[in-house]
PDB file of N, CA and C in Angstrom:
ATOM      1  N   MET A 731       0.838  -1.184   0.000  1.00  0.00           N
ATOM      2  CA  MET A 731       0.000   0.000   0.000  1.00  0.00           C
ATOM      3  C   MET A 731       0.884   1.248   0.000  1.00  0.00           C
ATOM      4  N   PRO A 732       0.428   2.294  -0.652  1.00  0.00           N
ATOM      5  CA  PRO A 732       1.221   3.528  -0.705  1.00  0.00           C
ATOM      6  C   PRO A 732       1.170   4.298   0.615  1.00  0.00           C
ATOM      7  N   ILE A 733       2.162   5.144   0.800  1.00  0.00           N
ATOM      8  CA  ILE A 733       2.214   6.021   1.969  1.00  0.00           C
ATOM      9  C   ILE A 733       1.869   7.421   1.484  1.00  0.00           C
ATOM     10  N   PHE A 734       0.871   8.030   2.107  1.00  0.00           N
ATOM     11  CA  PHE A 734       0.469   9.384   1.756  1.00  0.00           C
ATOM     12  C   PHE A 734       0.882  10.329   2.876  1.00  0.00           C
ATOM     13  N   GLU A 735       1.267  11.541   2.506  1.00  0.00           N
ATOM     14  CA  GLU A 735       1.669  12.547   3.476  1.00  0.00           C
ATOM     15  C   GLU A 735       0.569  13.598   3.573  1.00  0.00           C
ATOM     16  N   TYR A 736       0.205  13.946   4.795  1.00  0.00           N
ATOM     17  CA  TYR A 736      -0.848  14.924   5.058  1.00  0.00           C
ATOM     18  C   TYR A 736      -0.327  16.009   5.981  1.00  0.00           C
ATOM     19  N   LYS A 737      -0.975  17.170   5.916  1.00  0.00           N
ATOM     20  CA  LYS A 737      -0.685  18.257   6.844  1.00  0.00           C
ATOM     21  C   LYS A 737      -1.992  18.650   7.509  1.00  0.00           C
ATOM     22  N   CYS A 738      -1.971  18.743   8.832  1.00  0.00           N
ATOM     23  CA  CYS A 738      -3.150  19.144   9.585  1.00  0.00           C
ATOM     24  C   CYS A 738      -3.353  20.646   9.429  1.00  0.00           C
ATOM     25  N   ASN A 739      -4.549  21.058   9.056  1.00  0.00           N
ATOM     26  CA  ASN A 739      -4.854  22.477   8.886  1.00  0.00           C
ATOM     27  C   ASN A 739      -5.147  23.161  10.216  1.00  0.00           C
ATOM     28  N   LYS A 740      -5.243  22.381  11.290  1.00  0.00           N
ATOM     29  CA  LYS A 740      -5.512  22.941  12.613  1.00  0.00           C
ATOM     30  C   LYS A 740      -4.213  23.185  13.394  1.00  0.00           C
ATOM     31  N   CYS A 741      -3.351  22.158  13.473  1.00  0.00           N
ATOM     32  CA  CYS A 741      -2.134  22.287  14.288  1.00  0.00           C
ATOM     33  C   CYS A 741      -0.847  22.287  13.465  1.00  0.00           C
ATOM     34  N   SER A 742      -0.945  22.158  12.142  1.00  0.00           N
ATOM     35  CA  SER A 742       0.181  22.200  11.195  1.00  0.00           C
ATOM     36  C   SER A 742       1.112  20.996  11.258  1.00  0.00           C
ATOM     37  N   LYS A 743       0.739  19.935  11.943  1.00  0.00           N
ATOM     38  CA  LYS A 743       1.561  18.720  11.995  1.00  0.00           C
ATOM     39  C   LYS A 743       1.542  18.047  10.632  1.00  0.00           C
ATOM     40  N   VAL A 744       2.707  17.606  10.163  1.00  0.00           N
ATOM     41  CA  VAL A 744       2.826  16.838   8.934  1.00  0.00           C
ATOM     42  C   VAL A 744       3.010  15.384   9.351  1.00  0.00           C
ATOM     43  N   PHE A 745       2.207  14.486   8.770  1.00  0.00           N
ATOM     44  CA  PHE A 745       2.272  13.078   9.145  1.00  0.00           C
ATOM     45  C   PHE A 745       1.992  12.197   7.945  1.00  0.00           C
ATOM     46  N   GLU A 746       2.375  10.937   8.061  1.00  0.00           N
ATOM     47  CA  GLU A 746       2.199   9.978   6.975  1.00  0.00           C
ATOM     48  C   GLU A 746       1.147   8.954   7.356  1.00  0.00           C
ATOM     49  N   VAL A 747       0.424   8.471   6.341  1.00  0.00           N
ATOM     50  CA  VAL A 747      -0.610   7.460   6.529  1.00  0.00           C
ATOM     51  C   VAL A 747      -0.454   6.396   5.460  1.00  0.00           C
ATOM     52  N   ILE A 748      -0.461   5.134   5.872  1.00  0.00           N
ATOM     53  CA  ILE A 748      -0.479   4.043   4.904  1.00  0.00           C
ATOM     54  C   ILE A 748      -1.940   3.769   4.616  1.00  0.00           C
ATOM     55  N   ALA A 749      -2.346   3.955   3.367  1.00  0.00           N
ATOM     56  CA  ALA A 749      -3.765   3.835   3.028  1.00  0.00           C
ATOM     57  C   ALA A 749      -3.928   3.429   1.578  1.00  0.00           C
ATOM     58  N   THR A 750      -5.108   2.918   1.260  1.00  0.00           N
ATOM     59  CA  THR A 750      -5.416   2.637  -0.130  1.00  0.00           C
ATOM     60  C   THR A 750      -5.677   3.959  -0.828  1.00  0.00           C
ATOM     61  N   SER A 751      -5.413   4.023  -2.113  1.00  0.00           N
ATOM     62  CA  SER A 751      -5.568   5.282  -2.839  1.00  0.00           C
ATOM     63  C   SER A 751      -7.029   5.718  -2.915  1.00  0.00           C
ATOM     64  N   SER A 752      -7.949   4.797  -2.702  1.00  0.00           N
ATOM     65  CA  SER A 752      -9.366   5.144  -2.772  1.00  0.00           C
ATOM     66  C   SER A 752      -9.923   5.632  -1.440  1.00  0.00           C
ATOM     67  N   GLU A 753      -9.100   5.569  -0.384  1.00  0.00           N
ATOM     68  CA  GLU A 753      -9.578   6.007   0.925  1.00  0.00           C
ATOM     69  C   GLU A 753      -9.837   7.510   0.916  1.00  0.00           C
ATOM     70  N   ASP A 754     -10.973   7.902   1.435  1.00  0.00           N
ATOM     71  CA  ASP A 754     -11.396   9.298   1.440  1.00  0.00           C
ATOM     72  C   ASP A 754     -10.597  10.086   2.473  1.00  0.00           C
ATOM     73  N   SER A 755     -10.046  11.248   2.082  1.00  0.00           N
ATOM     74  CA  SER A 755      -9.239  12.043   3.007  1.00  0.00           C
ATOM     75  C   SER A 755     -10.047  12.602   4.169  1.00  0.00           C
ATOM     76  N   GLU A 756     -11.366  12.609   4.076  1.00  0.00           N
ATOM     77  CA  GLU A 756     -12.192  13.070   5.197  1.00  0.00           C
ATOM     78  C   GLU A 756     -12.128  12.104   6.366  1.00  0.00           C
ATOM     79  N   LYS A 757     -11.686  10.872   6.140  1.00  0.00           N
ATOM     80  CA  LYS A 757     -11.578   9.866   7.194  1.00  0.00           C
ATOM     81  C   LYS A 757     -10.217   9.905   7.888  1.00  0.00           C
ATOM     82  N   ILE A 758      -9.275  10.657   7.344  1.00  0.00           N
ATOM     83  CA  ILE A 758      -7.928  10.725   7.906  1.00  0.00           C
ATOM     84  C   ILE A 758      -7.931  11.704   9.072  1.00  0.00           C
ATOM     85  N   GLU A 759      -7.366  11.265  10.202  1.00  0.00           N
ATOM     86  CA  GLU A 759      -7.276  12.121  11.385  1.00  0.00           C
ATOM     87  C   GLU A 759      -5.826  12.475  11.668  1.00  0.00           C
ATOM     88  N   CYS A 760      -5.605  13.683  12.140  1.00  0.00           N
ATOM     89  CA  CYS A 760      -4.279  14.130  12.535  1.00  0.00           C
ATOM     90  C   CYS A 760      -3.782  13.254  13.679  1.00  0.00           C
ATOM     91  N   SER A 761      -2.537  12.819  13.599  1.00  0.00           N
ATOM     92  CA  SER A 761      -1.968  11.968  14.631  1.00  0.00           C
ATOM     93  C   SER A 761      -1.649  12.735  15.920  1.00  0.00           C
ATOM     94  N   LYS A 762      -1.674  14.064  15.875  1.00  0.00           N
ATOM     95  CA  LYS A 762      -1.375  14.875  17.059  1.00  0.00           C
ATOM     96  C   LYS A 762      -2.643  15.365  17.757  1.00  0.00           C
ATOM     97  N   CYS A 763      -3.567  15.997  16.987  1.00  0.00           N
ATOM     98  CA  CYS A 763      -4.732  16.622  17.622  1.00  0.00           C
ATOM     99  C   CYS A 763      -6.056  15.937  17.308  1.00  0.00           C
ATOM    100  N   GLY A 764      -6.053  14.989  16.362  1.00  0.00           N
ATOM    101  CA  GLY A 764      -7.269  14.248  16.035  1.00  0.00           C
ATOM    102  C   GLY A 764      -8.201  14.946  15.063  1.00  0.00           C
ATOM    103  N   SER A 765      -7.828  16.108  14.564  1.00  0.00           N
ATOM    104  CA  SER A 765      -8.656  16.842  13.613  1.00  0.00           C
ATOM    105  C   SER A 765      -8.752  16.090  12.286  1.00  0.00           C
ATOM    106  N   THR A 766      -9.905  16.186  11.639  1.00  0.00           N
ATOM    107  CA  THR A 766     -10.065  15.606  10.302  1.00  0.00           C
ATOM    108  C   THR A 766      -9.896  16.672   9.220  1.00  0.00           C
ATOM    109  N   ASN A 767      -9.537  17.884   9.605  1.00  0.00           N
ATOM    110  CA  ASN A 767      -9.290  18.975   8.670  1.00  0.00           C
ATOM    111  C   ASN A 767      -7.836  18.889   8.212  1.00  0.00           C
ATOM    112  N   VAL A 768      -7.567  17.968   7.279  1.00  0.00           N
ATOM    113  CA  VAL A 768      -6.211  17.727   6.802  1.00  0.00           C
ATOM    114  C   VAL A 768      -6.145  17.892   5.290  1.00  0.00           C
ATOM    115  N   SER A 769      -4.944  18.164   4.789  1.00  0.00           N
ATOM    116  CA  SER A 769      -4.716  18.306   3.354  1.00  0.00           C
ATOM    117  C   SER A 769      -3.605  17.349   2.941  1.00  0.00           C
ATOM    118  N   LYS A 770      -3.796  16.681   1.810  1.00  0.00           N
ATOM    119  CA  LYS A 770      -2.752  15.816   1.271  1.00  0.00           C
ATOM    120  C   LYS A 770      -1.669  16.713   0.695  1.00  0.00           C
ATOM    121  N   THR A 771      -0.413  16.406   1.018  1.00  0.00           N
ATOM    122  CA  THR A 771       0.702  17.205   0.521  1.00  0.00           C
ATOM    123  C   THR A 771       1.439  16.444  -0.566  1.00  0.00           C
ATOM    124  N   ILE A 772       2.251  17.151  -1.288  1.00  0.00           N
ATOM    125  CA  ILE A 772       3.082  16.538  -2.317  1.00  0.00           C
ATOM    126  C   ILE A 772       4.429  16.255  -1.678  1.00  0.00           C
ATOM    127  N   SER A 773       4.854  15.003  -1.722  1.00  0.00           N
ATOM    128  CA  SER A 773       6.149  14.653  -1.152  1.00  0.00           C
ATOM    129  C   SER A 773       7.063  14.143  -2.247  1.00  0.00           C
ATOM    130  N   ALA A 774       8.341  14.382  -2.074  1.00  0.00           N
ATOM    131  CA  ALA A 774       9.331  13.968  -3.060  1.00  0.00           C
ATOM    132  C   ALA A 774       9.573  12.473  -2.966  1.00  0.00           C
ATOM    133  N   GLY A 775       9.777  11.850  -4.093  1.00  0.00           N
ATOM    134  CA  GLY A 775      10.128  10.438  -4.110  1.00  0.00           C
ATOM    135  C   GLY A 775      11.545  10.236  -3.627  1.00  0.00           C
ATOM    136  N   SER A 776      11.850   9.050  -3.142  1.00  0.00           N
ATOM    137  CA  SER A 776      13.200   8.792  -2.649  1.00  0.00           C
ATOM    138  C   SER A 776      13.800   7.567  -3.327  1.00  0.00           C
ATOM    139  N   TYR A 777      13.597   7.454  -4.628  1.00  0.00           N
ATOM    140  CA  TYR A 777      14.098   6.306  -5.359  1.00  0.00           C
ATOM    141  C   TYR A 777      15.492   6.564  -5.886  1.00  0.00           C
ATOM    142  N   ARG A 778      16.269   5.505  -5.949  1.00  0.00           N
ATOM    143  CA  ARG A 778      17.642   5.604  -6.424  1.00  0.00           C
ATOM    144  C   ARG A 778      17.673   5.864  -7.924  1.00  0.00           C
ATOM    145  N   VAL A 779      18.615   6.670  -8.319  1.00  0.00           N
ATOM    146  CA  VAL A 779      18.843   6.919  -9.735  1.00  0.00           C
ATOM    147  C   VAL A 779      20.305   6.606  -9.985  1.00  0.00           C
ATOM    148  N   GLY A 780      20.559   5.826 -10.974  1.00  0.00           N
ATOM    149  CA  GLY A 780      21.952   5.480 -11.254  1.00  0.00           C
ATOM    150  C   GLY A 780      22.039   4.278 -12.160  1.00  0.00           C
ATOM    151  N   SER A 781      23.172   3.597 -12.100  1.00  0.00           N
ATOM    152  CA  SER A 781      23.425   2.483 -12.997  1.00  0.00           C
ATOM    153  C   SER A 781      22.619   1.236 -12.641  1.00  0.00           C
ATOM    154  N   GLY A 782      22.226   1.093 -11.377  1.00  0.00           N
ATOM    155  CA  GLY A 782      21.445  -0.069 -10.969  1.00  0.00           C
ATOM    156  C   GLY A 782      20.000   0.046 -11.421  1.00  0.00           C
ATOM    157  N   LYS A 783      19.330  -1.083 -11.515  1.00  0.00           N
ATOM    158  CA  LYS A 783      17.941  -1.077 -11.943  1.00  0.00           C
ATOM    159  C   LYS A 783      16.997  -1.267 -10.765  1.00  0.00           C
ATOM    160  N   SER A 784      17.481  -1.017  -9.561  1.00  0.00           N
ATOM    161  CA  SER A 784      16.681  -1.216  -8.355  1.00  0.00           C
ATOM    162  C   SER A 784      15.669  -0.098  -8.181  1.00  0.00           C
ATOM    163  N   SER A 785      14.478  -0.469  -7.758  1.00  0.00           N
ATOM    164  CA  SER A 785      13.468   0.537  -7.440  1.00  0.00           C
ATOM    165  C   SER A 785      13.242   0.603  -5.938  1.00  0.00           C
ATOM    166  N   ILE A 786      14.234   0.151  -5.173  1.00  0.00           N
ATOM    167  CA  ILE A 786      14.161   0.205  -3.717  1.00  0.00           C
ATOM    168  C   ILE A 786      14.366   1.651  -3.297  1.00  0.00           C
ATOM    169  N   PRO A 787      13.527   2.184  -2.419  1.00  0.00           N
ATOM    170  CA  PRO A 787      13.726   3.553  -1.951  1.00  0.00           C
ATOM    171  C   PRO A 787      15.132   3.733  -1.391  1.00  0.00           C
ATOM    172  N   ALA A 788      15.713   4.888  -1.622  1.00  0.00           N
ATOM    173  CA  ALA A 788      17.103   5.148  -1.268  1.00  0.00           C
ATOM    174  C   ALA A 788      17.407   4.899   0.204  1.00  0.00           C
ATOM    175  N   GLY A 789      16.529   5.218   1.114  1.00  0.00           N
ATOM    176  CA  GLY A 789      16.784   5.055   2.537  1.00  0.00           C
ATOM    177  C   GLY A 789      16.384   3.713   3.094  1.00  0.00           C
ATOM    178  N   ALA A 790      15.836   2.838   2.280  1.00  0.00           N
ATOM    179  CA  ALA A 790      15.290   1.583   2.782  1.00  0.00           C
ATOM    180  C   ALA A 790      16.342   0.651   3.353  1.00  0.00           C
ATOM    181  N   LEU A 791      17.540   0.722   2.850  1.00  0.00           N
ATOM    182  CA  LEU A 791      18.582  -0.193   3.295  1.00  0.00           C
ATOM    183  C   LEU A 791      19.581   0.464   4.236  1.00  0.00           C
ATOM    184  N   SER A 792      19.375   1.722   4.587  1.00  0.00           N
ATOM    185  CA  SER A 792      20.359   2.447   5.380  1.00  0.00           C
ATOM    186  C   SER A 792      20.257   2.166   6.869  1.00  0.00           C
ATOM    187  N   GLY A 793      19.102   1.704   7.333  1.00  0.00           N
ATOM    188  CA  GLY A 793      18.947   1.442   8.755  1.00  0.00           C
ATOM    189  C   GLY A 793      18.508   2.654   9.540  1.00  0.00           C
ATOM    190  N   CYS A 794      18.424   3.798   8.915  1.00  0.00           N
ATOM    191  CA  CYS A 794      17.985   5.010   9.600  1.00  0.00           C
ATOM    192  C   CYS A 794      16.472   5.082   9.551  1.00  0.00           C
ATOM    193  N   SER A 795      15.876   5.520  10.626  1.00  0.00           N
ATOM    194  CA  SER A 795      14.423   5.673  10.615  1.00  0.00           C
ATOM    195  C   SER A 795      14.079   7.101  10.249  1.00  0.00           C
ATOM    196  N   SER A 796      12.902   7.286   9.642  1.00  0.00           N
ATOM    197  CA  SER A 796      12.459   8.612   9.250  1.00  0.00           C
ATOM    198  C   SER A 796      11.853   9.330  10.440  1.00  0.00           C
ATOM    199  N   ARG A 797      11.582  10.605  10.304  1.00  0.00           N
ATOM    200  CA  ARG A 797      11.033  11.399  11.402  1.00  0.00           C
ATOM    201  C   ARG A 797       9.625  10.991  11.767  1.00  0.00           C
ATOM    202  N   SER A 798       8.924  10.268  10.880  1.00  0.00           N
ATOM    203  CA  SER A 798       7.552   9.882  11.169  1.00  0.00           C
ATOM    204  C   SER A 798       7.451   8.526  11.842  1.00  0.00           C
ATOM    205  N   GLY A 799       8.584   7.811  11.954  1.00  0.00           N
ATOM    206  CA  GLY A 799       8.549   6.515  12.589  1.00  0.00           C
ATOM    207  C   GLY A 799       8.563   5.355  11.628  1.00  0.00           C
ATOM    208  N   PHE A 800       8.363   5.606  10.342  1.00  0.00           N
ATOM    209  CA  PHE A 800       8.444   4.538   9.355  1.00  0.00           C
ATOM    210  C   PHE A 800       9.891   4.342   8.962  1.00  0.00           C
ATOM    211  N   SER A 801      10.303   3.117   8.710  1.00  0.00           N
ATOM    212  CA  SER A 801      11.677   2.907   8.272  1.00  0.00           C
ATOM    213  C   SER A 801      11.700   1.952   7.098  1.00  0.00           C
TER     214      SER A 801
END
């Protein structure tokens, strides 16, 4: 399932949600304040570009966790 990034319009928290693409954004709640007044944001892809043909996200094998808790 894809990971979508949202920003809360109430408290400005940016958070990620693993959801189906058909899931309605009105059902998404802010992970900090619980508000459903959220907006989907545009996030940059993190795929490797180079001589390899791998489509593994660049940070997937580094062992570092992201700021949202997903690794």
